[in-house]
């Protein structure tokens, strides 16, 4: 058994998983998430904001202390969309090295997709038919990954995420019809590119991961607080999920903030995340239907890229 730590630093949040790994399986020791909004303004300026950098490096230092306290043997720190885009990423990478004593890895969208797939499909049993499509909606990007087994066969990383789409389109509270239409247009154009590279028509099971998806699921289930064990492996009708997405998108900020399951750092961006999720589900269902198939349900997984990172740590 090896005690490992995985850190996933995205556009909106930074997350830590400390786990005991044995025979390719993980037993959680601690799992944490902080919304630091590292990618704040990166889509507009091409650089990290100094305040956002400070927030993220402070969280990294706290995670480093936890790794030491839990006697972690090996750590892997992965940075994704925002860090790929930022011209001043070296300042961030130097700060991570100072805090953790290891080099952060700025991974490609393709590797991000593979790690997400590995974590997400770990929950699936024999009742998940056909090829599995894992959809990972982050702050800066969305990954669509298709595979028939435990490894992906096709994938794409799209520059659309809940933070990026909020900053580009959804400026009012709640967003106007014109703003929503603009966002939908960009998402659909991106999904056209995805459909050209990933054979969506052959999808048998859809698995959604990451905070936008799990928050939508919490709302669909009517939870009064965020309950990871209730959300994980939930199977819901696509029609219900899309109706829930529309509800969150139209909801004023004050109402979203009052929802017991809503993380404060997700209040401002959940509308865009829900919009992306709804459009992805509509497109995949249409592609499957066009090929003569039927896709009615979607599964939510609380296991995602963070689990994939932990499984990949070199001890």
mmCIF file of C-alpha atoms in Angstrom:
data_model
loop_
_atom_site.group_PDB
_atom_site.id
_atom_site.type_symbol
_atom_site.label_atom_id
_atom_site.label_comp_id
_atom_site.label_asym_id
_atom_site.label_seq_id
_atom_site.Cartn_x
_atom_site.Cartn_y
_atom_site.Cartn_z
ATOM 1 C CA UNK A 1 0.000 0.000 0.000
ATOM 2 C CA UNK A 2 1.234 3.497 -0.895
ATOM 3 C CA UNK A 3 -0.103 6.766 0.465
ATOM 4 C CA UNK A 4 -0.352 9.234 -2.415
ATOM 5 C CA UNK A 5 -1.637 12.755 -2.925
ATOM 6 C CA UNK A 6 -3.243 14.181 -6.045
ATOM 7 C CA UNK A 7 -3.765 17.911 -6.584
ATOM 8 C CA UNK A 8 -5.929 19.142 -9.435
ATOM 9 C CA UNK A 9 -5.663 22.870 -10.097
ATOM 10 C CA UNK A 10 -8.214 24.059 -12.593
ATOM 11 C CA UNK A 11 -9.650 27.391 -13.660
ATOM 12 C CA UNK A 12 -12.160 27.654 -10.810
ATOM 13 C CA UNK A 13 -11.003 25.328 -8.028
ATOM 14 C CA UNK A 14 -8.034 23.535 -6.546
ATOM 15 C CA UNK A 15 -8.637 20.087 -5.089
ATOM 16 C CA UNK A 16 -6.667 17.633 -2.982
ATOM 17 C CA UNK A 17 -7.053 13.880 -2.612
ATOM 18 C CA UNK A 18 -4.888 11.986 -0.167
ATOM 19 C CA UNK A 19 -5.509 8.264 -0.537
ATOM 20 C CA UNK A 20 -4.026 4.866 0.184
ATOM 21 C CA UNK A 21 -3.453 3.037 -3.095
ATOM 22 C CA UNK A 22 -3.234 -0.724 -3.340
ATOM 23 C CA UNK A 23 -3.832 -3.049 -6.304
ATOM 24 C CA UNK A 24 -5.081 -0.184 -8.455
ATOM 25 C CA UNK A 25 -7.730 0.887 -5.928
ATOM 26 C CA UNK A 26 -7.972 3.998 -3.790
ATOM 27 C CA UNK A 27 -9.112 4.396 -0.197
ATOM 28 C CA UNK A 28 -9.718 8.049 0.639
ATOM 29 C CA UNK A 29 -7.891 9.593 3.574
ATOM 30 C CA UNK A 30 -9.003 13.148 2.883
ATOM 31 C CA UNK A 31 -10.624 14.922 -0.061
ATOM 32 C CA UNK A 32 -10.808 18.730 -0.168
ATOM 33 C CA UNK A 33 -11.865 21.458 -2.586
ATOM 34 C CA UNK A 34 -11.366 25.227 -2.497
ATOM 35 C CA UNK A 35 -12.683 27.688 -5.053
ATOM 36 C CA UNK A 36 -9.739 29.989 -5.811
ATOM 37 C CA UNK A 37 -10.751 31.181 -9.307
ATOM 38 C CA UNK A 38 -7.173 30.967 -10.625
ATOM 39 C CA UNK A 39 -8.449 31.628 -14.132
ATOM 40 C CA UNK A 40 -10.150 34.912 -13.220
ATOM 41 C CA UNK A 41 -9.720 37.193 -16.244
ATOM 42 C CA UNK A 42 -7.297 34.875 -18.096
ATOM 43 C CA UNK A 43 -9.634 34.549 -21.070
ATOM 44 C CA UNK A 44 -9.586 38.351 -21.466
ATOM 45 C CA UNK A 45 -6.000 39.247 -20.522
ATOM 46 C CA UNK A 46 -4.035 36.069 -21.244
ATOM 47 C CA UNK A 47 -2.381 36.327 -17.819
ATOM 48 C CA UNK A 48 -2.980 35.296 -14.221
ATOM 49 C CA UNK A 49 -4.283 38.012 -11.938
ATOM 50 C CA UNK A 50 -1.832 38.541 -9.012
ATOM 51 C CA UNK A 51 -4.611 38.278 -6.421
ATOM 52 C CA UNK A 52 -5.869 35.028 -7.944
ATOM 53 C CA UNK A 53 -2.298 33.697 -7.938
ATOM 54 C CA UNK A 54 -1.923 34.543 -4.247
ATOM 55 C CA UNK A 55 -5.194 32.779 -3.384
ATOM 56 C CA UNK A 56 -4.137 29.659 -5.249
ATOM 57 C CA UNK A 57 -0.625 29.493 -3.822
ATOM 58 C CA UNK A 58 -1.961 29.982 -0.296
ATOM 59 C CA UNK A 59 -4.231 26.979 -0.835
ATOM 60 C CA UNK A 60 -1.286 25.020 -2.267
ATOM 61 C CA UNK A 61 0.730 25.755 0.876
ATOM 62 C CA UNK A 62 -2.132 24.477 3.048
ATOM 63 C CA UNK A 63 -2.288 21.314 0.969
ATOM 64 C CA UNK A 64 1.470 20.857 1.343
ATOM 65 C CA UNK A 65 1.105 20.942 5.141
ATOM 66 C CA UNK A 66 -1.641 18.323 4.985
ATOM 67 C CA UNK A 67 0.521 16.071 2.830
ATOM 68 C CA UNK A 68 3.267 16.306 5.436
ATOM 69 C CA UNK A 69 0.883 15.672 8.335
ATOM 70 C CA UNK A 70 -0.533 12.578 6.618
ATOM 71 C CA UNK A 71 2.933 11.267 5.718
ATOM 72 C CA UNK A 72 2.269 11.163 2.005
ATOM 73 C CA UNK A 73 4.886 9.227 0.045
ATOM 74 C CA UNK A 74 4.335 10.724 -3.417
ATOM 75 C CA UNK A 75 2.496 13.763 -4.804
ATOM 76 C CA UNK A 76 1.369 14.702 -8.291
ATOM 77 C CA UNK A 77 0.219 18.275 -8.978
ATOM 78 C CA UNK A 78 -1.664 18.801 -12.244
ATOM 79 C CA UNK A 79 -2.650 22.169 -13.713
ATOM 80 C CA UNK A 80 -5.139 22.406 -16.553
ATOM 81 C CA UNK A 81 -6.955 24.939 -18.747
ATOM 82 C CA UNK A 82 -6.156 28.306 -17.150
ATOM 83 C CA UNK A 83 -2.468 27.457 -16.726
ATOM 84 C CA UNK A 84 -2.249 26.283 -20.329
ATOM 85 C CA UNK A 85 -3.554 29.689 -21.423
ATOM 86 C CA UNK A 86 -1.619 32.050 -19.113
ATOM 87 C CA UNK A 87 1.537 33.750 -20.437
ATOM 88 C CA UNK A 88 2.861 34.266 -16.891
ATOM 89 C CA UNK A 89 2.406 30.640 -15.839
ATOM 90 C CA UNK A 90 6.059 30.418 -14.720
ATOM 91 C CA UNK A 91 5.299 32.611 -11.698
ATOM 92 C CA UNK A 92 2.649 30.103 -10.651
ATOM 93 C CA UNK A 93 4.824 27.066 -11.350
ATOM 94 C CA UNK A 94 7.680 28.563 -9.305
ATOM 95 C CA UNK A 95 5.279 29.120 -6.404
ATOM 96 C CA UNK A 96 4.049 25.531 -6.516
ATOM 97 C CA UNK A 97 7.624 24.255 -6.503
ATOM 98 C CA UNK A 98 8.442 26.396 -3.471
ATOM 99 C CA UNK A 99 5.379 25.156 -1.570
ATOM 100 C CA UNK A 100 5.468 21.453 -2.427
ATOM 101 C CA UNK A 101 9.034 20.738 -3.487
ATOM 102 C CA UNK A 102 7.850 19.175 -6.764
ATOM 103 C CA UNK A 103 7.209 20.448 -10.272
ATOM 104 C CA UNK A 104 3.619 21.084 -11.261
ATOM 105 C CA UNK A 105 2.605 19.473 -14.548
ATOM 106 C CA UNK A 106 0.728 21.582 -17.085
ATOM 107 C CA UNK A 107 -1.057 18.807 -18.901
ATOM 108 C CA UNK A 108 -2.633 18.868 -22.341
ATOM 109 C CA UNK A 109 -6.356 18.684 -22.917
ATOM 110 C CA UNK A 110 -5.854 15.140 -24.182
ATOM 111 C CA UNK A 111 -4.155 13.959 -21.001
ATOM 112 C CA UNK A 112 -6.756 15.785 -18.922
ATOM 113 C CA UNK A 113 -9.423 13.826 -20.787
ATOM 114 C CA UNK A 114 -7.678 10.488 -20.187
ATOM 115 C CA UNK A 115 -7.282 11.124 -16.455
ATOM 116 C CA UNK A 116 -10.926 12.185 -16.137
ATOM 117 C CA UNK A 117 -12.058 9.058 -17.963
ATOM 118 C CA UNK A 118 -10.053 6.761 -15.693
ATOM 119 C CA UNK A 119 -11.574 8.280 -12.570
ATOM 120 C CA UNK A 120 -15.150 8.531 -13.829
ATOM 121 C CA UNK A 121 -15.636 5.002 -15.174
ATOM 122 C CA UNK A 122 -14.368 3.462 -11.932
ATOM 123 C CA UNK A 123 -17.934 3.649 -10.559
ATOM 124 C CA UNK A 124 -19.604 1.859 -13.469
ATOM 125 C CA UNK A 125 -20.878 -1.696 -13.235
ATOM 126 C CA UNK A 126 -22.247 -4.066 -15.827
ATOM 127 C CA UNK A 127 -25.467 -2.034 -16.110
ATOM 128 C CA UNK A 128 -23.666 0.660 -18.141
ATOM 129 C CA UNK A 129 -24.243 -0.413 -21.746
ATOM 130 C CA UNK A 130 -22.169 0.371 -24.821
ATOM 131 C CA UNK A 131 -19.415 2.905 -25.186
ATOM 132 C CA UNK A 132 -19.035 5.315 -22.285
ATOM 133 C CA UNK A 133 -18.862 9.064 -22.859
ATOM 134 C CA UNK A 134 -17.315 10.960 -19.948
ATOM 135 C CA UNK A 135 -18.067 14.692 -19.905
ATOM 136 C CA UNK A 136 -15.876 16.827 -17.629
ATOM 137 C CA UNK A 137 -17.064 20.445 -17.379
ATOM 138 C CA UNK A 138 -14.393 22.611 -15.801
ATOM 139 C CA UNK A 139 -13.911 26.329 -15.370
ATOM 140 C CA UNK A 140 -12.015 26.904 -18.607
ATOM 141 C CA UNK A 141 -12.546 23.790 -20.697
ATOM 142 C CA UNK A 142 -14.839 20.827 -21.236
ATOM 143 C CA UNK A 143 -13.552 17.384 -22.121
ATOM 144 C CA UNK A 144 -15.563 14.735 -23.975
ATOM 145 C CA UNK A 145 -13.973 11.302 -23.772
ATOM 146 C CA UNK A 146 -15.356 8.129 -25.354
ATOM 147 C CA UNK A 147 -14.252 4.579 -24.657
ATOM 148 C CA UNK A 148 -15.579 1.050 -24.626
ATOM 149 C CA UNK A 149 -13.513 -0.168 -21.690
ATOM 150 C CA UNK A 150 -11.254 1.347 -19.066
ATOM 151 C CA UNK A 151 -9.258 3.490 -21.497
ATOM 152 C CA UNK A 152 -10.462 6.139 -23.976
ATOM 153 C CA UNK A 153 -10.675 5.588 -27.712
ATOM 154 C CA UNK A 154 -11.440 9.183 -28.733
ATOM 155 C CA UNK A 155 -11.448 12.526 -26.958
ATOM 156 C CA UNK A 156 -11.545 16.276 -27.407
ATOM 157 C CA UNK A 157 -10.897 19.233 -25.120
ATOM 158 C CA UNK A 158 -13.020 22.299 -25.881
ATOM 159 C CA UNK A 159 -12.285 25.843 -24.697
ATOM 160 C CA UNK A 160 -15.647 26.252 -23.004
ATOM 161 C CA UNK A 161 -16.062 26.127 -19.233
ATOM 162 C CA UNK A 162 -18.249 27.702 -16.593
ATOM 163 C CA UNK A 163 -15.856 30.564 -15.801
ATOM 164 C CA UNK A 164 -14.877 31.250 -19.416
ATOM 165 C CA UNK A 165 -18.490 31.260 -20.661
ATOM 166 C CA UNK A 166 -19.689 33.435 -17.779
ATOM 167 C CA UNK A 167 -16.999 36.023 -18.476
ATOM 168 C CA UNK A 168 -17.692 35.962 -22.214
ATOM 169 C CA UNK A 169 -21.487 35.975 -22.263
ATOM 170 C CA UNK A 170 -23.546 35.861 -19.057
ATOM 171 C CA UNK A 171 -23.121 39.334 -17.592
ATOM 172 C CA UNK A 172 -26.555 40.145 -16.159
ATOM 173 C CA UNK A 173 -28.367 38.694 -13.155
ATOM 174 C CA UNK A 174 -30.099 36.635 -14.370
ATOM 175 C CA UNK A 175 -28.647 36.605 -17.895
ATOM 176 C CA UNK A 176 -30.730 38.049 -20.705
ATOM 177 C CA UNK A 177 -32.189 35.987 -23.541
ATOM 178 C CA UNK A 178 -29.644 37.540 -25.919
ATOM 179 C CA UNK A 179 -26.736 36.619 -23.626
ATOM 180 C CA UNK A 180 -27.998 33.045 -23.312
ATOM 181 C CA UNK A 181 -28.437 32.791 -27.074
ATOM 182 C CA UNK A 182 -24.867 34.009 -27.601
ATOM 183 C CA UNK A 183 -23.513 31.420 -25.163
ATOM 184 C CA UNK A 184 -25.609 28.635 -26.692
ATOM 185 C CA UNK A 185 -24.308 29.555 -30.149
ATOM 186 C CA UNK A 186 -20.691 29.243 -29.032
ATOM 187 C CA UNK A 187 -21.329 25.945 -27.251
ATOM 188 C CA UNK A 188 -23.101 24.456 -30.256
ATOM 189 C CA UNK A 189 -20.273 25.484 -32.568
ATOM 190 C CA UNK A 190 -17.803 23.796 -30.212
ATOM 191 C CA UNK A 191 -19.951 20.656 -30.148
ATOM 192 C CA UNK A 192 -19.905 20.594 -33.952
ATOM 193 C CA UNK A 193 -16.117 20.275 -33.682
ATOM 194 C CA UNK A 194 -16.486 17.589 -31.022
ATOM 195 C CA UNK A 195 -18.877 15.535 -33.149
ATOM 196 C CA UNK A 196 -16.350 15.594 -36.001
ATOM 197 C CA UNK A 197 -13.693 13.972 -33.786
ATOM 198 C CA UNK A 198 -15.635 11.874 -31.273
ATOM 199 C CA UNK A 199 -18.268 9.418 -32.644
ATOM 200 C CA UNK A 200 -21.112 10.558 -30.403
ATOM 201 C CA UNK A 201 -23.674 8.428 -32.241
ATOM 202 C CA UNK A 202 -22.250 5.259 -30.697
ATOM 203 C CA UNK A 203 -22.584 6.436 -27.083
ATOM 204 C CA UNK A 204 -24.392 3.958 -24.841
ATOM 205 C CA UNK A 205 -23.761 5.558 -21.440
ATOM 206 C CA UNK A 206 -23.064 9.196 -20.505
ATOM 207 C CA UNK A 207 -21.182 9.995 -17.293
ATOM 208 C CA UNK A 208 -20.896 13.589 -16.102
ATOM 209 C CA UNK A 209 -18.203 14.728 -13.678
ATOM 210 C CA UNK A 210 -16.933 17.847 -11.865
ATOM 211 C CA UNK A 211 -18.616 20.614 -9.908
ATOM 212 C CA UNK A 212 -21.088 21.966 -12.446
ATOM 213 C CA UNK A 213 -22.508 18.491 -13.077
ATOM 214 C CA UNK A 214 -22.629 17.438 -9.426
ATOM 215 C CA UNK A 215 -24.280 20.736 -8.435
ATOM 216 C CA UNK A 216 -26.956 20.304 -11.113
ATOM 217 C CA UNK A 217 -27.513 16.767 -9.812
ATOM 218 C CA UNK A 218 -27.882 18.003 -6.227
ATOM 219 C CA UNK A 219 -30.571 20.432 -7.410
ATOM 220 C CA UNK A 220 -32.332 17.744 -9.448
ATOM 221 C CA UNK A 221 -32.413 15.506 -6.362
ATOM 222 C CA UNK A 222 -33.816 18.312 -4.207
ATOM 223 C CA UNK A 223 -30.997 18.056 -1.667
ATOM 224 C CA UNK A 224 -30.938 20.544 1.190
ATOM 225 C CA UNK A 225 -27.160 20.162 1.591
ATOM 226 C CA UNK A 226 -24.337 18.804 -0.544
ATOM 227 C CA UNK A 227 -24.268 15.040 0.007
ATOM 228 C CA UNK A 228 -21.510 13.401 -1.990
ATOM 229 C CA UNK A 229 -22.724 9.874 -1.261
ATOM 230 C CA UNK A 230 -26.232 10.685 -2.578
ATOM 231 C CA UNK A 231 -24.904 12.346 -5.727
ATOM 232 C CA UNK A 232 -22.335 9.727 -6.706
ATOM 233 C CA UNK A 233 -23.582 7.137 -9.236
ATOM 234 C CA UNK A 234 -27.003 8.819 -9.493
ATOM 235 C CA UNK A 235 -28.846 7.987 -12.712
ATOM 236 C CA UNK A 236 -31.392 10.573 -13.887
ATOM 237 C CA UNK A 237 -33.500 11.100 -17.020
ATOM 238 C CA UNK A 238 -31.868 13.524 -19.446
ATOM 239 C CA UNK A 239 -35.116 15.495 -19.679
ATOM 240 C CA UNK A 240 -35.094 16.070 -15.916
ATOM 241 C CA UNK A 241 -31.439 17.116 -15.908
ATOM 242 C CA UNK A 242 -31.999 19.603 -18.739
ATOM 243 C CA UNK A 243 -35.028 21.088 -16.947
ATOM 244 C CA UNK A 244 -32.880 21.484 -13.820
ATOM 245 C CA UNK A 245 -30.174 23.197 -15.876
ATOM 246 C CA UNK A 246 -32.727 25.663 -17.267
ATOM 247 C CA UNK A 247 -33.964 26.408 -13.753
ATOM 248 C CA UNK A 248 -30.461 27.217 -12.463
ATOM 249 C CA UNK A 249 -29.650 29.343 -15.495
ATOM 250 C CA UNK A 250 -32.784 31.477 -15.018
ATOM 251 C CA UNK A 251 -32.463 31.772 -11.249
ATOM 252 C CA UNK A 252 -31.313 35.114 -9.752
ATOM 253 C CA UNK A 253 -28.021 35.061 -7.881
ATOM 254 C CA UNK A 254 -29.663 35.557 -4.477
ATOM 255 C CA UNK A 255 -31.769 32.433 -4.970
ATOM 256 C CA UNK A 256 -28.799 30.364 -6.131
ATOM 257 C CA UNK A 257 -26.771 31.519 -3.146
ATOM 258 C CA UNK A 258 -29.552 30.415 -0.787
ATOM 259 C CA UNK A 259 -29.491 26.819 -2.014
ATOM 260 C CA UNK A 260 -28.052 24.654 0.750
ATOM 261 C CA UNK A 261 -25.929 22.500 -1.567
ATOM 262 C CA UNK A 262 -24.421 25.432 -3.498
ATOM 263 C CA UNK A 263 -20.741 26.159 -2.851
ATOM 264 C CA UNK A 264 -20.278 29.935 -2.493
ATOM 265 C CA UNK A 265 -17.551 29.923 -5.132
ATOM 266 C CA UNK A 266 -19.865 28.335 -7.677
ATOM 267 C CA UNK A 267 -22.812 30.731 -7.331
ATOM 268 C CA UNK A 268 -21.624 33.104 -10.075
ATOM 269 C CA UNK A 269 -20.724 30.443 -12.642
ATOM 270 C CA UNK A 270 -23.206 27.594 -12.190
ATOM 271 C CA UNK A 271 -25.560 29.092 -14.797
ATOM 272 C CA UNK A 272 -22.921 28.736 -17.503
ATOM 273 C CA UNK A 273 -21.969 25.270 -16.305
ATOM 274 C CA UNK A 274 -25.617 24.210 -16.434
ATOM 275 C CA UNK A 275 -25.999 25.667 -19.929
ATOM 276 C CA UNK A 276 -22.998 23.705 -21.200
ATOM 277 C CA UNK A 277 -24.237 20.478 -19.594
ATOM 278 C CA UNK A 278 -27.718 20.872 -21.058
ATOM 279 C CA UNK A 279 -26.377 21.506 -24.556
ATOM 280 C CA UNK A 280 -23.978 18.548 -24.389
ATOM 281 C CA UNK A 281 -26.778 16.186 -23.338
ATOM 282 C CA UNK A 282 -29.107 17.465 -26.064
ATOM 283 C CA UNK A 283 -26.448 17.031 -28.758
ATOM 284 C CA UNK A 284 -25.397 13.528 -27.672
ATOM 285 C CA UNK A 285 -29.004 12.326 -27.409
ATOM 286 C CA UNK A 286 -29.719 13.724 -30.886
ATOM 287 C CA UNK A 287 -26.639 12.031 -32.378
ATOM 288 C CA UNK A 288 -27.620 8.680 -30.831
ATOM 289 C CA UNK A 289 -31.219 9.065 -32.020
ATOM 290 C CA UNK A 290 -30.062 9.950 -35.517
ATOM 291 C CA UNK A 291 -28.211 6.641 -35.662
ATOM 292 C CA UNK A 292 -31.316 4.731 -34.612
ATOM 293 C CA UNK A 293 -30.452 4.415 -30.919
ATOM 294 C CA UNK A 294 -32.017 5.694 -27.723
ATOM 295 C CA UNK A 295 -30.313 7.548 -24.886
ATOM 296 C CA UNK A 296 -32.594 8.533 -22.024
ATOM 297 C CA UNK A 297 -30.483 8.659 -18.838
ATOM 298 C CA UNK A 298 -27.265 10.164 -17.556
ATOM 299 C CA UNK A 299 -25.024 9.116 -14.655
ATOM 300 C CA UNK A 300 -23.195 11.488 -12.303
ATOM 301 C CA UNK A 301 -19.806 10.451 -10.912
ATOM 302 C CA UNK A 302 -18.052 12.053 -7.956
ATOM 303 C CA UNK A 303 -14.892 10.301 -9.143
ATOM 304 C CA UNK A 304 -13.055 12.227 -11.829
ATOM 305 C CA UNK A 305 -9.667 13.584 -12.837
ATOM 306 C CA UNK A 306 -8.578 13.786 -9.188
ATOM 307 C CA UNK A 307 -8.937 9.997 -8.852
ATOM 308 C CA UNK A 308 -7.208 9.518 -12.185
ATOM 309 C CA UNK A 309 -4.258 11.603 -10.960
ATOM 310 C CA UNK A 310 -4.021 9.611 -7.722
ATOM 311 C CA UNK A 311 -4.047 6.337 -9.646
ATOM 312 C CA UNK A 312 -1.232 7.633 -11.874
ATOM 313 C CA UNK A 313 1.143 8.947 -9.180
ATOM 314 C CA UNK A 314 4.615 7.447 -9.515
ATOM 315 C CA UNK A 315 5.699 6.383 -6.021
#
